[in-house]
Amino acid sequence: MFDREEIVPLHEGEFRLIRDLIRDHCGIFFDDGSRFLLERRLSKD
Amino acid sequence: MQEMRKFLSDEDVELRRKGVLALRRRSSDDAIPLLLKAMEDTSWRVRKTAAEILLEEHPPERSVNGLIQLLSIEDNAGARNSAIETLVKLGKKATSFLLEAFETGNRDVRKFIIDIIGEVKDRKALPLLLKALKDDDDNVRASAVEHLGQMGDPAVVDALTEILKSGDLWTAFPAADALGRIGDKKAIPSLISALAVKALREPVLKGLGHLSAPETLEHIVPFLMDTSKTIQEEAIKTIGVFYHNGVSASFICETMSRLSGPDLINRLVSHAWSKKADIRVKAILLLGLMQDERALGPLLELYTEESLVEDVKRALVFIGRSKPGSLLPLFETDNQYQKRFITEVAVEVASPLYSAVFENFLSDGDGHVRASAAIGLSMLGNMTAIQVVKKLLSDPYEDVQEAAVTALSNLREGIDVDEFISYLKHKSPAMRRNAAMLLGAVGAENSVSALGYALKDEDVSVRQAVIEALSSMKTDESVKYLILGLTDENPHIRASAALSLGSVGGEKALDPLFLLLSDSDDTVKVSAIRSLGMRGERKAVKALIAMLADRNGFVVTTALESLGTLGGDEARDALMKMLASEDREIRRTAIRSLSSFEGLEEVTLPYLQDPDWATRVAAIEALGKRPTERVRTEVEKLFDREEDPVVRRAIKEAFDVR
């Protein structure tokens, strides 16, 4: 809404499923510390 | 090996480390004694390397007793610490050895064993932890109490309660905190009694805070006026925790007013200037709950802290409901964020006193403020607001327009439906869209024909709003137009129409929905499959089975879910076949979908052993729907060995295992 960037938080299970999918698809691995990065990318329109 | 022994006793650290590295890929018989010796080294790097090789290359049962022996070396803290770390890393594999080794006269070793077991949190070790509560050594007992609290197992509440009553301050202190953490209300009477012991007040108040049981508040409030400043502060923090955990503001306010003298406000004001941030914040919150106007300014400043925003909002709403006028000065601010926040508070208070403020804020420069003001005005139920709120339907921001639609739908009794029907032909697409949304939101059935006509609108967002509006009507005529929406050129419209028809019965939609199963757009196919499942169309089973061969995984998993909903032998057999899919997500969805069929526990149970954690979670969730005795036994076995935190949580949620 407007200028506010809302981050959609991922549950741990969701984060790991998406992480596994990305790793299997292109080999990029998001470790637990990179969860925020993934949440931010997924929250962008 | 002789040469390696020589390296390990060399003066040069690097050579000693190289000596350890040379022990890689050696037999356990040769390597373990030397690796254990290396764990006594003065250099932490040498010890770390030895521990890594032990963990990576050798079976735990071969090294664990040697590691336990290292715990008793009194003059080498490095060796003891390395052994402790390594034993913790071995986890449950070391438990049975540690239980045996606890029978030693060396109290330090007993304390280390309790610490290791406490870290690993193996339920098998609970009896030992309970036994350790009666150990001769103070430190062993205190450690056992602390770890029992961290394990959070309700089975130990009685034992901890006994300790609290025992009068042994050394162990009663952590027992009070542990009882609070475990959260079993059985502990409340003994915690309340322990408040009489001055030395235990601090941990007991903390424990009662964890529990946040409203009936205990009257025992805590008097400590706000205690002679000890530390206890006053602990009482403030505890009541703040009660509030944070959902105890109502009015109950806290009433209890504090009833049990504290006239000096309470002054006491809280003095703590509101505390140098300790947590005390300051909680004192300000409590002042707010006492509806002291001195708290309003400082309270409002706290909303910028994310962890406090909900507490502050509730406090201000509480104040606003009894003294709405006291919030009025807070609207006069140039701080845009503060204005947004206080407007949101005012919406919840919904006092007619704010009518003029809301109306004024409809033309504020900030979209959030305009949106909240529109909602706030509508909450007051004054139909004269319709004319001013209506102007926001053409606001530059879509979010503000949507807030205006919501506000107008709150005022539906005063809405002129014909006026909004005429807006469906407005030159502005936004006005046409918002008119459609509003007509849907107020359920204006006499607008269905006009909405149907608007399905030909050139703007996709208008057509989307029309579909949503029609789906909320559910008349024969609206269904007719929804079926027409299935042929829209835009796939989003076709998908929305298909989903809308999922909650509507009747034969007429069936053939068009079947046609969409071969749509060029996968999202449309998915929506049609879901819709057929929602409608319970048993005639669709064959067609949905055919969709299991689709190249798109999302189409396949949705078809599996719909087949699970529809049921029947044919659907069950098709789902069973998909358990052999190479795609893990398809297998997981098949497992979940099969949970709606009876008698398939034996088919699902093997998936509790699947190497893929998410497949194990799917099996747990599916089995949790029909928890037979055999299923529960197998799941509890899995819980004992499972190390994945997500799988463990799934077991806890589905089977209430702790």
XYZ file of C-alpha atoms in Angstrom:
703
model
C 0.000 0.000 0.000
C 1.408 3.368 -1.031
C 5.109 3.728 -0.197
C 5.241 1.040 2.469
C 7.108 -2.125 1.571
C 5.531 -5.001 3.408
C 7.533 -8.187 3.805
C 5.539 -11.377 3.677
C 7.110 -13.609 6.349
C 7.740 -17.227 5.369
C 7.152 -20.066 7.821
C 10.228 -22.212 8.246
C 8.700 -25.061 6.220
C 7.718 -22.731 3.361
C 11.178 -21.170 3.328
C 12.856 -24.556 3.102
C 10.524 -25.793 0.346
C 11.227 -22.717 -1.779
C 14.948 -22.923 -0.986
C 15.038 -26.587 -2.084
C 13.162 -25.722 -5.276
C 15.611 -22.947 -6.180
C 18.632 -25.120 -5.346
C 17.326 -28.020 -7.473
C 16.478 -25.680 -10.338
C 19.596 -23.545 -10.587
C 22.029 -24.527 -7.843
C 21.745 -21.289 -5.835
C 21.526 -22.043 -2.118
C 19.913 -19.694 0.419
C 21.193 -20.488 3.903
C 19.106 -19.751 7.022
C 20.709 -16.313 7.321
C 19.501 -15.390 3.820
C 15.836 -15.993 4.619
C 15.153 -12.251 4.714
C 16.550 -11.870 1.175
C 14.154 -14.467 -0.140
C 11.219 -12.941 1.748
C 12.019 -9.542 0.284
C 12.244 -10.831 -3.262
C 8.973 -12.705 -2.911
C 7.235 -9.674 -1.409
C 7.977 -7.486 -4.438
C 5.201 -7.071 -7.001
C 51.434 -44.617 13.759
C 54.589 -44.202 15.801
C 55.492 -41.150 13.727
C 52.059 -39.649 14.226
C 52.398 -40.068 17.983
C 55.652 -38.116 17.694
C 53.931 -35.308 15.793
C 51.175 -35.120 18.414
C 53.702 -34.389 21.153
C 55.738 -31.863 19.134
C 56.141 -28.347 20.507
C 54.955 -26.766 17.234
C 51.158 -26.389 17.194
C 51.005 -26.645 13.397
C 52.862 -29.944 13.419
C 50.563 -31.302 16.126
C 47.532 -30.272 14.067
C 49.022 -31.885 10.965
C 49.518 -35.026 13.040
C 45.827 -34.988 13.887
C 44.854 -34.430 10.248
C 46.979 -37.431 9.300
C 44.606 -39.532 11.413
C 41.849 -39.065 8.817
C 40.635 -42.220 7.122
C 42.372 -44.489 9.657
C 40.654 -47.386 11.378
C 38.815 -46.611 14.595
C 41.154 -48.895 16.554
C 44.178 -46.872 15.461
C 42.723 -43.392 15.351
C 40.348 -43.033 18.340
C 42.930 -43.316 21.164
C 45.134 -40.721 19.466
C 42.241 -38.411 18.676
C 41.100 -38.556 22.311
C 44.655 -37.796 23.391
C 44.697 -34.835 20.972
C 41.578 -33.508 22.671
C 43.741 -32.888 25.753
C 46.008 -30.592 23.689
C 46.641 -27.040 24.940
C 45.700 -25.584 21.537
C 41.962 -25.268 20.808
C 42.663 -25.661 17.066
C 44.225 -29.071 17.616
C 41.334 -30.094 19.897
C 38.739 -28.842 17.403
C 40.317 -30.764 14.507
C 40.411 -33.956 16.580
C 36.748 -33.537 17.593
C 35.694 -32.991 13.973
C 37.407 -36.188 12.826
C 35.878 -38.143 15.698
C 32.390 -36.940 14.811
C 32.735 -37.330 11.054
C 34.574 -40.628 10.717
C 33.953 -42.862 13.733
C 30.877 -44.546 15.196
C 29.772 -42.784 18.408
C 29.692 -45.984 20.460
C 33.458 -46.360 19.909
C 34.420 -42.913 21.203
C 31.738 -41.835 23.639
C 33.171 -43.494 26.766
C 36.584 -41.980 26.023
C 34.941 -38.570 25.699
C 33.155 -39.057 29.025
C 36.502 -39.898 30.668
C 37.853 -36.541 29.495
C 35.204 -34.865 31.679
C 37.044 -35.963 34.814
C 40.424 -34.398 33.982
C 40.488 -31.748 36.674
C 43.449 -29.678 35.525
C 42.524 -29.328 31.854
C 39.495 -27.102 31.260
C 40.168 -27.131 27.499
C 39.850 -30.917 27.310
C 36.662 -30.860 29.409
C 35.056 -28.141 27.288
C 35.949 -29.898 24.025
C 34.530 -33.163 25.350
C 31.311 -31.410 26.442
C 30.887 -29.757 23.022
C 31.515 -33.032 21.215
C 29.104 -34.977 23.428
C 26.407 -32.331 22.833
C 26.997 -32.676 19.085
C 26.559 -36.454 19.351
C 23.061 -35.670 20.659
C 20.765 -38.539 21.569
C 23.335 -41.097 20.439
C 25.283 -40.422 23.645
C 22.318 -40.488 26.051
C 22.493 -44.124 27.223
C 26.263 -43.836 27.892
C 25.769 -40.620 29.849
C 22.987 -42.154 31.947
C 25.382 -44.916 32.952
C 28.281 -42.557 33.592
C 26.177 -40.425 35.956
C 26.724 -43.053 38.660
C 30.042 -41.522 39.692
C 31.303 -39.975 42.874
C 32.777 -37.073 40.913
C 30.284 -34.235 41.356
C 31.816 -32.123 38.584
C 31.295 -34.947 36.105
C 27.687 -35.362 37.295
C 27.123 -31.620 36.731
C 28.644 -31.782 33.223
C 26.459 -34.766 32.343
C 23.332 -32.910 33.452
C 24.379 -29.907 31.351
C 24.974 -32.078 28.271
C 21.680 -33.942 28.666
C 19.884 -30.637 29.247
C 21.307 -29.201 26.029
C 20.346 -32.259 23.988
C 16.802 -32.287 25.452
C 16.332 -36.037 25.099
C 13.110 -37.084 26.845
C 14.702 -40.450 27.617
C 16.883 -38.591 30.123
C 13.950 -37.086 32.054
C 14.126 -39.684 34.873
C 17.804 -38.871 35.367
C 17.107 -35.132 35.524
C 14.401 -35.791 38.120
C 16.796 -37.984 40.084
C 19.408 -35.218 39.924
C 16.969 -32.925 41.738
C 17.855 -34.899 44.864
C 21.615 -34.951 44.258
C 23.905 -34.161 47.213
C 25.588 -31.397 45.270
C 23.954 -27.938 45.063
C 25.267 -27.250 41.564
C 24.004 -30.548 40.159
C 20.545 -29.862 41.612
C 20.422 -26.286 40.305
C 21.497 -27.398 36.822
C 18.845 -30.105 36.752
C 16.141 -27.591 37.718
C 17.248 -25.146 35.042
C 17.303 -27.756 32.273
C 13.986 -29.259 33.302
C 12.492 -25.784 32.926
C 14.010 -25.399 29.472
C 12.677 -28.783 28.364
C 9.213 -27.492 29.228
C 7.821 -30.929 30.023
C 4.643 -30.798 32.160
C 5.585 -34.195 33.639
C 8.086 -32.456 35.909
C 5.761 -29.824 37.393
C 5.150 -31.781 40.624
C 8.869 -32.314 41.198
C 9.639 -28.634 40.637
C 6.767 -27.605 42.908
C 8.258 -29.747 45.685
C 11.569 -27.943 45.245
C 9.858 -24.588 45.433
C 8.272 -25.626 48.712
C 11.489 -27.161 50.089
C 12.920 -23.870 51.270
C 16.248 -24.586 49.505
C 16.755 -21.149 47.917
C 19.577 -22.333 45.692
C 17.246 -24.620 43.726
C 13.918 -22.900 44.448
C 15.126 -19.803 42.578
C 15.496 -21.512 39.152
C 12.478 -23.758 39.944
C 10.180 -20.705 40.079
C 11.390 -19.527 36.688
C 11.150 -23.072 35.271
C 7.563 -23.475 36.481
C 6.629 -20.252 34.729
C 8.253 -21.373 31.481
C 6.520 -24.758 31.489
C 3.229 -22.889 31.676
C 1.203 -25.475 33.609
C -1.422 -23.753 35.752
C -1.046 -26.504 38.346
C 2.006 -24.578 39.579
C 0.061 -21.409 40.419
C -0.853 -22.109 44.094
C 2.751 -22.926 45.037
C 4.067 -19.898 43.137
C 1.603 -17.647 44.983
C 2.665 -19.154 48.337
C 6.313 -18.613 47.449
C 5.660 -14.868 47.103
C 5.785 -14.809 50.905
C 9.500 -15.621 50.753
C 11.267 -12.339 50.113
C 14.271 -13.899 48.378
C 12.019 -15.727 45.900
C 9.782 -12.808 44.899
C 11.770 -11.815 41.841
C 11.826 -15.252 40.102
C 8.271 -16.029 41.219
C 6.962 -12.765 39.740
C 8.808 -13.624 36.526
C 7.275 -17.113 36.569
C 3.783 -15.715 37.135
C 4.403 -13.347 34.223
C 5.098 -16.324 31.925
C 1.812 -17.867 33.003
C -0.172 -14.595 32.783
C -3.180 -16.090 34.589
C -5.622 -13.204 35.272
C -6.640 -14.622 38.678
C -3.069 -14.162 39.941
C -2.942 -10.447 39.170
C -4.347 -9.447 42.568
C -1.356 -11.138 44.220
C 1.090 -9.210 42.059
C -0.337 -5.689 42.116
C 0.484 -5.037 45.835
C 4.179 -5.433 45.001
C 3.974 -2.225 42.932
C 4.094 -0.497 46.326
C 6.798 -2.772 47.808
C 9.606 -1.101 49.741
C 12.196 -2.726 47.485
C 12.694 -0.906 44.190
C 13.806 -4.153 42.501
C 10.531 -5.834 43.442
C 8.507 -2.793 42.307
C 10.282 -3.016 38.948
C 9.693 -6.756 38.667
C 5.983 -6.215 39.433
C 5.778 -3.513 36.741
C 7.444 -5.839 34.228
C 5.180 -8.744 35.226
C 1.967 -6.726 34.825
C 3.327 -5.437 31.497
C 3.798 -9.075 30.404
C 0.197 -9.860 31.448
C -1.000 -7.019 29.237
C 1.232 -8.088 26.345
C -0.101 -11.654 26.631
C -3.660 -10.458 26.177
C -5.047 -9.805 29.679
C -7.557 -7.019 29.129
C -6.692 -3.404 29.857
C -9.925 -2.896 31.800
C -9.202 -5.866 34.103
C -5.665 -4.637 34.812
C -6.891 -1.083 35.390
C -9.685 -2.235 37.727
C -7.341 -4.501 39.747
C -4.654 -1.829 40.072
C -7.220 0.795 41.124
C -8.764 -1.542 43.669
C -5.585 -2.764 45.312
C -3.238 0.208 45.223
C -3.497 3.378 47.200
C -3.570 6.940 45.878
C 0.231 6.902 45.545
C 0.211 4.404 42.696
C 0.149 7.033 39.947
C 3.082 8.934 41.474
C 4.992 5.685 41.853
C 4.390 4.796 38.192
C 5.327 8.326 37.091
C 8.671 7.974 38.896
C 9.329 4.655 37.077
C 8.310 6.252 33.778
C 11.580 8.219 34.062
C 13.638 5.111 34.852
C 16.993 4.783 33.128
C 16.143 1.150 32.404
C 14.339 1.130 29.052
C 12.137 -1.915 29.736
C 10.940 -0.481 33.072
C 10.280 2.926 31.525
C 8.224 1.455 28.684
C 6.150 -0.809 30.940
C 5.546 2.012 33.474
C 4.293 4.293 30.687
C 1.993 1.517 29.455
C 0.584 0.997 32.958
C 0.068 4.731 33.362
C -1.832 4.614 30.102
C -3.975 1.784 31.418
C -4.699 3.910 34.501
C -5.884 6.539 31.987
C -3.507 9.117 33.339
C -3.241 11.877 30.760
C 0.431 12.416 31.590
C 1.062 9.077 29.870
C -0.490 10.050 26.532
C 2.465 11.920 25.025
C 5.155 9.416 26.094
C 2.839 6.549 25.127
C 2.409 7.868 21.622
C 6.168 8.130 21.230
C 6.519 4.406 21.913
C 4.557 3.319 18.819
C 7.684 3.654 16.680
C 9.059 0.541 18.379
C 7.779 -2.389 16.367
C 7.569 -4.743 19.336
C 5.384 -2.255 21.222
C 3.089 -0.976 18.517
C 0.165 -3.325 19.306
C 0.472 -2.776 23.092
C 0.481 0.994 22.637
C -2.448 0.872 20.250
C -4.541 -1.204 22.646
C -3.683 1.153 25.507
C -4.664 4.242 23.503
C -7.892 2.590 22.316
C -8.655 1.733 25.946
C -8.089 5.335 27.021
C -9.989 6.680 24.006
C -13.060 4.544 24.747
C -13.482 6.017 28.211
C -12.069 9.492 27.571
C -12.313 10.109 23.807
C -11.668 13.824 24.239
C -8.256 13.172 25.746
C -6.962 11.894 22.390
C -8.036 15.008 20.432
C -4.774 16.972 20.998
C -2.801 14.012 19.588
C -4.315 14.572 16.121
C -2.585 17.953 15.926
C 0.785 16.828 14.681
C 3.005 17.424 11.679
C 4.469 13.953 12.064
C 2.929 11.976 9.229
C 3.527 8.579 10.867
C 2.065 9.737 14.170
C -0.979 11.037 12.351
C -1.464 7.681 10.620
C -1.138 5.855 13.918
C -3.494 8.019 15.943
C -6.051 7.923 13.099
C -5.960 4.108 13.201
C -6.498 4.302 16.986
C -9.420 6.692 16.467
C -11.037 4.299 13.949
C -11.112 1.623 16.662
C -12.415 4.027 19.306
C -15.115 5.197 16.855
C -16.293 8.153 18.937
C -18.627 10.769 17.370
C -16.206 13.322 18.852
C -13.815 12.484 16.010
C -16.328 13.148 13.216
C -14.904 16.571 12.307
C -11.314 15.291 12.487
C -12.101 12.380 10.180
C -13.858 14.638 7.693
C -10.922 17.022 7.732
C -8.478 14.136 7.216
C -10.314 12.969 4.064
C -8.311 15.645 2.233
C -5.014 14.960 4.051
C -1.891 14.705 1.900
C -1.191 11.201 3.197
C -3.090 8.319 1.578
C -3.021 6.166 4.731
C -4.652 8.952 6.720
C -7.328 9.517 4.031
C -8.112 5.778 3.891
C -8.371 5.418 7.696
C -10.443 8.595 7.961
C -12.952 7.252 5.427
C -13.330 4.004 7.386
C -13.500 5.919 10.682
C -16.247 8.194 9.401
C -18.281 5.226 8.189
C -17.962 3.533 11.611
C -19.884 6.446 13.138
C -22.913 5.418 11.060
C -23.796 8.922 9.955
C -25.310 8.782 6.446
C -24.307 12.366 5.710
C -20.748 11.022 5.406
C -21.673 9.278 2.128
C -21.339 12.447 0.069
C -17.825 13.259 1.331
C -16.505 9.706 1.298
C -17.800 9.211 -2.264
C -15.237 11.733 -3.502
C -12.457 9.290 -2.553
C -13.719 6.794 -5.162
C -11.652 8.808 -7.645
C -8.617 9.204 -5.353
C -5.258 8.837 -7.164
C -4.437 5.792 -4.974
C -6.259 2.509 -5.517
C -5.927 1.632 -1.810
C -7.775 4.797 -0.824
C -10.476 4.014 -3.407
C -10.855 0.533 -1.895
C -11.119 2.035 1.602
C -13.856 4.346 0.258
C -15.721 1.320 -1.161
C -15.477 -0.418 2.233
C -16.607 2.748 4.024
C -19.585 3.171 1.692
C -20.554 -0.457 2.105
C -20.571 0.134 5.891
C -23.161 2.838 5.178
C -25.225 0.618 2.836
C -28.600 1.729 4.250
C -28.005 5.195 2.875
C -26.570 4.149 -0.509
C -28.492 5.070 -3.673
C -27.951 1.871 -5.688
C -29.237 3.465 -8.923
C -26.600 6.166 -8.664
C -23.844 3.541 -8.502
C -25.436 1.512 -11.311
C -25.151 4.663 -13.425
C -21.426 4.858 -12.502
C -20.914 1.548 -14.327
C -20.987 3.726 -17.467
C -18.739 6.452 -16.050
C -15.947 7.674 -18.322
C -13.344 6.808 -15.650
C -12.450 3.093 -15.496
C -11.634 3.507 -11.782
C -15.135 4.795 -11.075
C -16.674 1.930 -13.091
C -14.539 -0.604 -11.188
C -15.299 0.916 -7.781
C -19.008 1.088 -8.561
C -18.987 -2.636 -9.426
C -17.094 -3.439 -6.222
C -19.533 -1.443 -4.118
C -22.602 -3.000 -5.755
C -21.130 -6.416 -4.964
C -20.202 -5.433 -1.404
C -23.743 -4.244 -0.614
C -25.295 -7.261 -2.417
C -27.449 -5.098 -4.716
C -29.315 -7.840 -6.580
C -31.224 -5.316 -8.693
C -27.874 -4.362 -10.253
C -27.175 -7.831 -11.748
C -28.388 -6.949 -15.277
C -26.271 -3.807 -15.344
C -23.280 -5.743 -14.002
C -23.833 -8.399 -16.664
C -23.742 -5.687 -19.307
C -20.504 -4.365 -17.754
C -18.876 -7.731 -18.492
C -18.289 -6.240 -21.930
C -16.281 -3.352 -20.456
C -13.036 -2.693 -22.310
C -11.081 -2.433 -19.041
C -9.950 -5.744 -17.508
C -9.980 -4.412 -13.910
C -13.650 -3.425 -14.334
C -14.554 -6.887 -15.649
C -12.615 -8.448 -12.741
C -14.593 -6.357 -10.228
C -17.833 -7.323 -12.013
C -17.038 -11.045 -11.669
C -16.329 -10.569 -7.952
C -19.571 -8.614 -7.533
C -21.623 -11.247 -9.383
C -20.083 -14.059 -7.343
C -21.409 -12.486 -4.143
C -25.013 -12.420 -5.473
C -25.704 -16.090 -6.326
C -28.959 -15.542 -8.246
C -29.852 -17.477 -11.421
C -29.118 -14.369 -13.448
C -25.725 -13.759 -11.811
C -24.755 -17.404 -12.459
C -25.698 -16.921 -16.112
C -23.265 -14.000 -16.333
C -20.537 -15.858 -14.465
C -20.820 -18.635 -17.069
C -20.458 -15.943 -19.712
C -17.292 -14.822 -17.895
C -15.782 -18.251 -18.562
C -15.439 -17.248 -22.214
C -13.688 -13.900 -21.557
C -10.613 -13.239 -23.673
C -8.567 -12.532 -20.526
C -7.358 -15.639 -18.632
C -7.597 -13.917 -15.213
C -11.284 -13.236 -15.806
C -11.898 -16.814 -16.960
C -10.068 -18.131 -13.871
C -12.004 -15.843 -11.484
C -15.315 -16.817 -13.062
C -14.439 -20.505 -12.787
C -13.550 -20.190 -9.097
C -16.703 -18.170 -8.409
C -18.767 -20.979 -9.909
C -17.144 -23.405 -7.468
C -19.489 -22.342 -4.701
C -22.618 -22.358 -6.888
C -24.640 -25.469 -7.758
C -26.547 -26.224 -10.960
C -25.865 -28.182 -14.116
C -25.498 -25.241 -16.479
C -21.928 -24.436 -15.484
C -20.720 -28.017 -15.811
C -20.014 -28.233 -19.543
C -18.288 -24.816 -19.736
C -16.088 -25.811 -16.780
C -15.183 -29.100 -18.513
C -14.215 -27.099 -21.588
C -11.813 -24.997 -19.497
C -9.858 -28.152 -18.590
C -8.256 -27.833 -22.025
C -7.766 -24.048 -21.810
C -4.529 -22.667 -23.244
C -3.753 -21.021 -19.887
C -2.636 -23.214 -16.956
C -4.090 -20.872 -14.300
C -7.511 -21.250 -15.915
C -7.144 -25.046 -15.933
C -6.203 -24.983 -12.249
C -9.239 -22.822 -11.405
C -11.601 -25.101 -13.341
C -10.180 -28.192 -11.575
C -10.524 -26.541 -8.170
C -14.054 -25.393 -9.001
C -15.134 -28.916 -10.008
C -13.697 -30.221 -6.738
C -15.468 -27.541 -4.692
C -18.765 -28.349 -6.413
C -18.374 -32.053 -5.586
C -18.905 -33.038 -9.207
C -18.503 -36.845 -9.148
C -19.029 -36.769 -12.913
C -15.694 -34.949 -13.156
C -13.579 -37.783 -11.712
C -12.552 -39.265 -15.074
C -11.736 -35.860 -16.539
C -9.683 -34.950 -13.476
C -7.781 -38.250 -13.609
C -6.851 -37.340 -17.176
C -5.427 -34.043 -15.859
C -2.888 -36.034 -13.811
C -0.911 -36.444 -17.041
C -0.605 -32.663 -17.515
C 2.921 -31.307 -17.944
C 2.331 -28.563 -15.355
C 2.898 -29.698 -11.751
C 0.474 -27.115 -10.367
C -2.305 -28.520 -12.575
C -1.463 -32.055 -11.406
C -1.356 -31.214 -7.683
C -4.664 -29.324 -7.904
C -6.238 -32.304 -9.683
C -4.954 -34.563 -6.864
C -6.531 -32.303 -4.247
C -9.866 -32.191 -6.078
C -9.877 -35.969 -6.525
C -9.220 -36.302 -2.782
C -12.255 -34.105 -2.131
C -14.479 -36.009 -4.583
C -13.549 -39.471 -3.245
C -14.595 -42.850 -4.656
C -12.609 -45.965 -5.625
C -11.558 -44.641 -9.005
C -10.156 -41.424 -7.520
C -8.411 -43.345 -4.720
C -6.684 -45.711 -7.188
C -5.523 -42.792 -9.314
C -4.087 -41.039 -6.241
C -2.287 -44.210 -5.152
C -0.615 -44.455 -8.554
C 0.720 -40.912 -8.172
C 2.626 -41.960 -5.027
C 5.184 -43.357 -7.478
C 5.708 -39.950 -9.143
C 9.282 -38.740 -9.476
C 8.161 -35.234 -8.520
C 8.396 -34.861 -4.731
C 5.649 -32.228 -4.494
C 3.273 -34.479 -6.456
C 4.056 -37.369 -4.087
C 3.499 -35.138 -1.042
C 0.172 -33.871 -2.420
C -0.955 -37.442 -3.206
C -0.187 -38.437 0.407
C -2.172 -35.482 1.776
C -5.080 -36.054 -0.630
C -5.317 -39.736 0.293
C -5.978 -38.729 3.899
C -9.661 -38.262 3.061
C -9.997 -42.010 2.324
C -10.477 -44.539 5.099
C -8.209 -47.520 5.773
C -5.093 -46.230 4.037
C -2.854 -45.826 7.110
C -0.679 -48.747 5.974
C -0.119 -47.003 2.628
C 0.932 -43.752 4.309
C 2.975 -45.076 7.259
C 6.110 -45.952 5.195
C 6.421 -42.284 4.215
C 7.299 -41.490 7.851
C 10.718 -42.935 6.930
C 11.077 -40.937 3.694
C 14.469 -39.198 3.337
C 12.681 -36.010 2.213
C 11.641 -33.977 5.301
C 8.627 -32.376 3.568
C 7.305 -35.829 2.556
C 7.535 -36.911 6.203
C 5.586 -33.756 7.155
C 2.914 -34.617 4.548
C 2.615 -38.146 5.966
C 2.354 -36.802 9.539
C -0.386 -34.330 8.588
C -2.291 -37.007 6.648
C -2.023 -39.577 9.454
C -2.972 -36.938 12.022
C -6.483 -36.843 10.536
C -7.106 -40.492 11.545
C -4.849 -41.155 14.522
C -5.294 -44.884 15.273
C -3.311 -46.505 18.074
C -0.831 -47.994 15.595
C -0.358 -44.647 13.849
C 0.262 -42.901 17.176
C 2.856 -45.512 18.184
C 4.739 -45.162 14.901
C 4.654 -41.362 15.029
C 5.930 -41.328 18.622
C 8.801 -43.591 17.555
C 9.600 -41.123 14.798
C 9.473 -38.239 17.303
C 12.124 -39.942 19.448
C 14.630 -40.119 16.594
C 13.579 -37.179 14.417
C 16.037 -34.306 14.382
C 14.465 -32.004 11.786
C 12.777 -29.117 13.673
C 10.002 -28.636 11.097
C 9.081 -32.330 11.189
C 9.137 -32.325 14.996
C 6.828 -29.298 15.051
C 4.453 -31.035 12.603
C 4.277 -34.037 14.961
C 3.598 -31.787 17.943
C 0.798 -29.995 16.109
C -0.859 -33.056 14.551
C -0.525 -35.444 17.510
C -0.095 -33.146 20.500
C 3.178 -34.891 21.348
C 5.484 -32.945 23.660
